[in-house]
């Protein structure tokens, strides 16, 4: 699934930049990303596009925390 791969890549970038799971979930839906690092901001924009539906946001939560929604 391409969207999951992109989501995982975005999360990997953000984690490598030092953001916690909470940081990622707290900021993925923002209209303004409070970061000075351009790569972090652009990655959040990509992740926000990936999570544009509730189902995709649920996949992000599952990926970050290992929850199974079934």
PDB file of N, CA, C and O in Angstrom, residues 20-48:
ATOM      1  N   UNK A  20       8.673  13.175  19.179  1.00  0.00           N
ATOM      2  CA  UNK A  20       8.035  12.034  19.830  1.00  0.00           C
ATOM      3  C   UNK A  20       6.748  11.673  19.087  1.00  0.00           C
ATOM      4  O   UNK A  20       6.264  12.434  18.238  1.00  0.00           O
ATOM      5  N   UNK A  21       6.186  10.527  19.441  1.00  0.00           N
ATOM      6  CA  UNK A  21       4.898  10.130  18.865  1.00  0.00           C
ATOM      7  C   UNK A  21       3.837  11.177  19.174  1.00  0.00           C
ATOM      8  O   UNK A  21       3.016  11.518  18.329  1.00  0.00           O
ATOM      9  N   UNK A  22       3.882  11.705  20.389  1.00  0.00           N
ATOM     10  CA  UNK A  22       2.917  12.742  20.784  1.00  0.00           C
ATOM     11  C   UNK A  22       3.113  14.005  19.941  1.00  0.00           C
ATOM     12  O   UNK A  22       2.133  14.628  19.515  1.00  0.00           O
ATOM     13  N   UNK A  23       4.369  14.397  19.705  1.00  0.00           N
ATOM     14  CA  UNK A  23       4.652  15.556  18.844  1.00  0.00           C
ATOM     15  C   UNK A  23       4.043  15.358  17.461  1.00  0.00           C
ATOM     16  O   UNK A  23       3.449  16.275  16.893  1.00  0.00           O
ATOM     17  N   UNK A  24       4.195  14.164  16.933  1.00  0.00           N
ATOM     18  CA  UNK A  24       3.691  13.882  15.586  1.00  0.00           C
ATOM     19  C   UNK A  24       2.169  13.979  15.555  1.00  0.00           C
ATOM     20  O   UNK A  24       1.600  14.676  14.711  1.00  0.00           O
ATOM     21  N   UNK A  25       1.511  13.306  16.500  1.00  0.00           N
ATOM     22  CA  UNK A  25       0.043  13.345  16.522  1.00  0.00           C
ATOM     23  C   UNK A  25      -0.485  14.739  16.822  1.00  0.00           C
ATOM     24  O   UNK A  25      -1.512  15.151  16.276  1.00  0.00           O
ATOM     25  N   UNK A  26       0.206  15.486  17.669  1.00  0.00           N
ATOM     26  CA  UNK A  26      -0.256  16.826  18.050  1.00  0.00           C
ATOM     27  C   UNK A  26      -0.141  17.820  16.909  1.00  0.00           C
ATOM     28  O   UNK A  26      -0.887  18.795  16.862  1.00  0.00           O
ATOM     29  N   UNK A  27       0.788  17.589  16.007  1.00  0.00           N
ATOM     30  CA  UNK A  27       1.058  18.584  14.964  1.00  0.00           C
ATOM     31  C   UNK A  27       0.580  18.201  13.570  1.00  0.00           C
ATOM     32  O   UNK A  27       0.568  19.051  12.690  1.00  0.00           O
ATOM     33  N   UNK A  28       0.179  16.951  13.378  1.00  0.00           N
ATOM     34  CA  UNK A  28      -0.161  16.517  12.024  1.00  0.00           C
ATOM     35  C   UNK A  28      -1.359  17.267  11.467  1.00  0.00           C
ATOM     36  O   UNK A  28      -1.503  17.414  10.256  1.00  0.00           O
ATOM     37  N   UNK A  29      -2.222  17.803  12.319  1.00  0.00           N
ATOM     38  CA  UNK A  29      -3.436  18.469  11.851  1.00  0.00           C
ATOM     39  C   UNK A  29      -3.355  19.991  11.935  1.00  0.00           C
ATOM     40  O   UNK A  29      -4.355  20.671  11.761  1.00  0.00           O
ATOM     41  N   UNK A  30      -2.197  20.530  12.217  1.00  0.00           N
ATOM     42  CA  UNK A  30      -2.041  21.982  12.337  1.00  0.00           C
ATOM     43  C   UNK A  30      -2.106  22.676  10.981  1.00  0.00           C
ATOM     44  O   UNK A  30      -1.800  22.078   9.950  1.00  0.00           O
ATOM     45  N   UNK A  31      -2.469  23.937  10.999  1.00  0.00           N
ATOM     46  CA  UNK A  31      -2.379  24.737   9.775  1.00  0.00           C
ATOM     47  C   UNK A  31      -1.036  25.476   9.725  1.00  0.00           C
ATOM     48  O   UNK A  31      -0.592  25.893   8.673  1.00  0.00           O
ATOM     49  N   UNK A  32      -0.405  25.616  10.886  1.00  0.00           N
ATOM     50  CA  UNK A  32       0.932  26.216  10.961  1.00  0.00           C
ATOM     51  C   UNK A  32       1.801  25.302  11.806  1.00  0.00           C
ATOM     52  O   UNK A  32       1.454  24.970  12.935  1.00  0.00           O
ATOM     53  N   UNK A  33       2.925  24.877  11.254  1.00  0.00           N
ATOM     54  CA  UNK A  33       3.812  23.969  11.972  1.00  0.00           C
ATOM     55  C   UNK A  33       4.890  24.779  12.676  1.00  0.00           C
ATOM     56  O   UNK A  33       5.651  25.495  12.025  1.00  0.00           O
ATOM     57  N   UNK A  34       4.973  24.699  14.002  1.00  0.00           N
ATOM     58  CA  UNK A  34       5.871  25.553  14.782  1.00  0.00           C
ATOM     59  C   UNK A  34       7.315  25.035  14.822  1.00  0.00           C
ATOM     60  O   UNK A  34       7.905  24.879  15.885  1.00  0.00           O
ATOM     61  N   UNK A  35       7.856  24.756  13.662  1.00  0.00           N
ATOM     62  CA  UNK A  35       9.223  24.230  13.596  1.00  0.00           C
ATOM     63  C   UNK A  35      10.058  25.088  12.658  1.00  0.00           C
ATOM     64  O   UNK A  35       9.574  25.555  11.635  1.00  0.00           O
ATOM     65  N   UNK A  36      11.316  25.274  13.013  1.00  0.00           N
ATOM     66  CA  UNK A  36      12.212  26.049  12.151  1.00  0.00           C
ATOM     67  C   UNK A  36      12.873  25.187  11.092  1.00  0.00           C
ATOM     68  O   UNK A  36      13.357  25.709  10.089  1.00  0.00           O
ATOM     69  N   UNK A  37      12.899  23.891  11.300  1.00  0.00           N
ATOM     70  CA  UNK A  37      13.523  22.964  10.364  1.00  0.00           C
ATOM     71  C   UNK A  37      12.598  22.760   9.162  1.00  0.00           C
ATOM     72  O   UNK A  37      11.496  22.214   9.296  1.00  0.00           O
ATOM     73  N   UNK A  38      13.046  23.191   7.993  1.00  0.00           N
ATOM     74  CA  UNK A  38      12.206  23.120   6.790  1.00  0.00           C
ATOM     75  C   UNK A  38      11.861  21.680   6.422  1.00  0.00           C
ATOM     76  O   UNK A  38      10.743  21.396   5.975  1.00  0.00           O
ATOM     77  N   UNK A  39      12.789  20.753   6.644  1.00  0.00           N
ATOM     78  CA  UNK A  39      12.505  19.353   6.336  1.00  0.00           C
ATOM     79  C   UNK A  39      11.372  18.811   7.213  1.00  0.00           C
ATOM     80  O   UNK A  39      10.514  18.071   6.740  1.00  0.00           O
ATOM     81  N   UNK A  40      11.345  19.217   8.480  1.00  0.00           N
ATOM     82  CA  UNK A  40      10.276  18.795   9.389  1.00  0.00           C
ATOM     83  C   UNK A  40       8.942  19.354   8.909  1.00  0.00           C
ATOM     84  O   UNK A  40       7.941  18.632   8.830  1.00  0.00           O
ATOM     85  N   UNK A  41       8.909  20.630   8.565  1.00  0.00           N
ATOM     86  CA  UNK A  41       7.675  21.262   8.098  1.00  0.00           C
ATOM     87  C   UNK A  41       7.167  20.586   6.822  1.00  0.00           C
ATOM     88  O   UNK A  41       5.985  20.239   6.716  1.00  0.00           O
ATOM     89  N   UNK A  42       8.063  20.371   5.862  1.00  0.00           N
ATOM     90  CA  UNK A  42       7.643  19.747   4.605  1.00  0.00           C
ATOM     91  C   UNK A  42       7.181  18.303   4.829  1.00  0.00           C
ATOM     92  O   UNK A  42       6.225  17.851   4.191  1.00  0.00           O
ATOM     93  N   UNK A  43       7.823  17.611   5.754  1.00  0.00           N
ATOM     94  CA  UNK A  43       7.413  16.240   6.064  1.00  0.00           C
ATOM     95  C   UNK A  43       6.033  16.226   6.707  1.00  0.00           C
ATOM     96  O   UNK A  43       5.192  15.381   6.390  1.00  0.00           O
ATOM     97  N   UNK A  44       5.775  17.199   7.602  1.00  0.00           N
ATOM     98  CA  UNK A  44       4.440  17.291   8.200  1.00  0.00           C
ATOM     99  C   UNK A  44       3.385  17.590   7.141  1.00  0.00           C
ATOM    100  O   UNK A  44       2.275  17.055   7.202  1.00  0.00           O
ATOM    101  N   UNK A  45       3.703  18.429   6.180  1.00  0.00           N
ATOM    102  CA  UNK A  45       2.750  18.723   5.105  1.00  0.00           C
ATOM    103  C   UNK A  45       2.447  17.452   4.327  1.00  0.00           C
ATOM    104  O   UNK A  45       1.284  17.139   4.038  1.00  0.00           O
ATOM    105  N   UNK A  46       3.489  16.677   4.003  1.00  0.00           N
ATOM    106  CA  UNK A  46       3.281  15.404   3.311  1.00  0.00           C
ATOM    107  C   UNK A  46       2.440  14.455   4.154  1.00  0.00           C
ATOM    108  O   UNK A  46       1.529  13.792   3.646  1.00  0.00           O
ATOM    109  N   UNK A  47       2.747  14.386   5.450  1.00  0.00           N
ATOM    110  CA  UNK A  47       2.006  13.493   6.340  1.00  0.00           C
ATOM    111  C   UNK A  47       0.559  13.940   6.481  1.00  0.00           C
ATOM    112  O   UNK A  47      -0.356  13.120   6.529  1.00  0.00           O
ATOM    113  N   UNK A  48       0.341  15.244   6.516  1.00  0.00           N
ATOM    114  CA  UNK A  48      -1.016  15.772   6.615  1.00  0.00           C
ATOM    115  C   UNK A  48      -1.836  15.367   5.394  1.00  0.00           C
ATOM    116  O   UNK A  48      -3.008  14.997   5.515  1.00  0.00           O
TER     117      UNK A  48
END
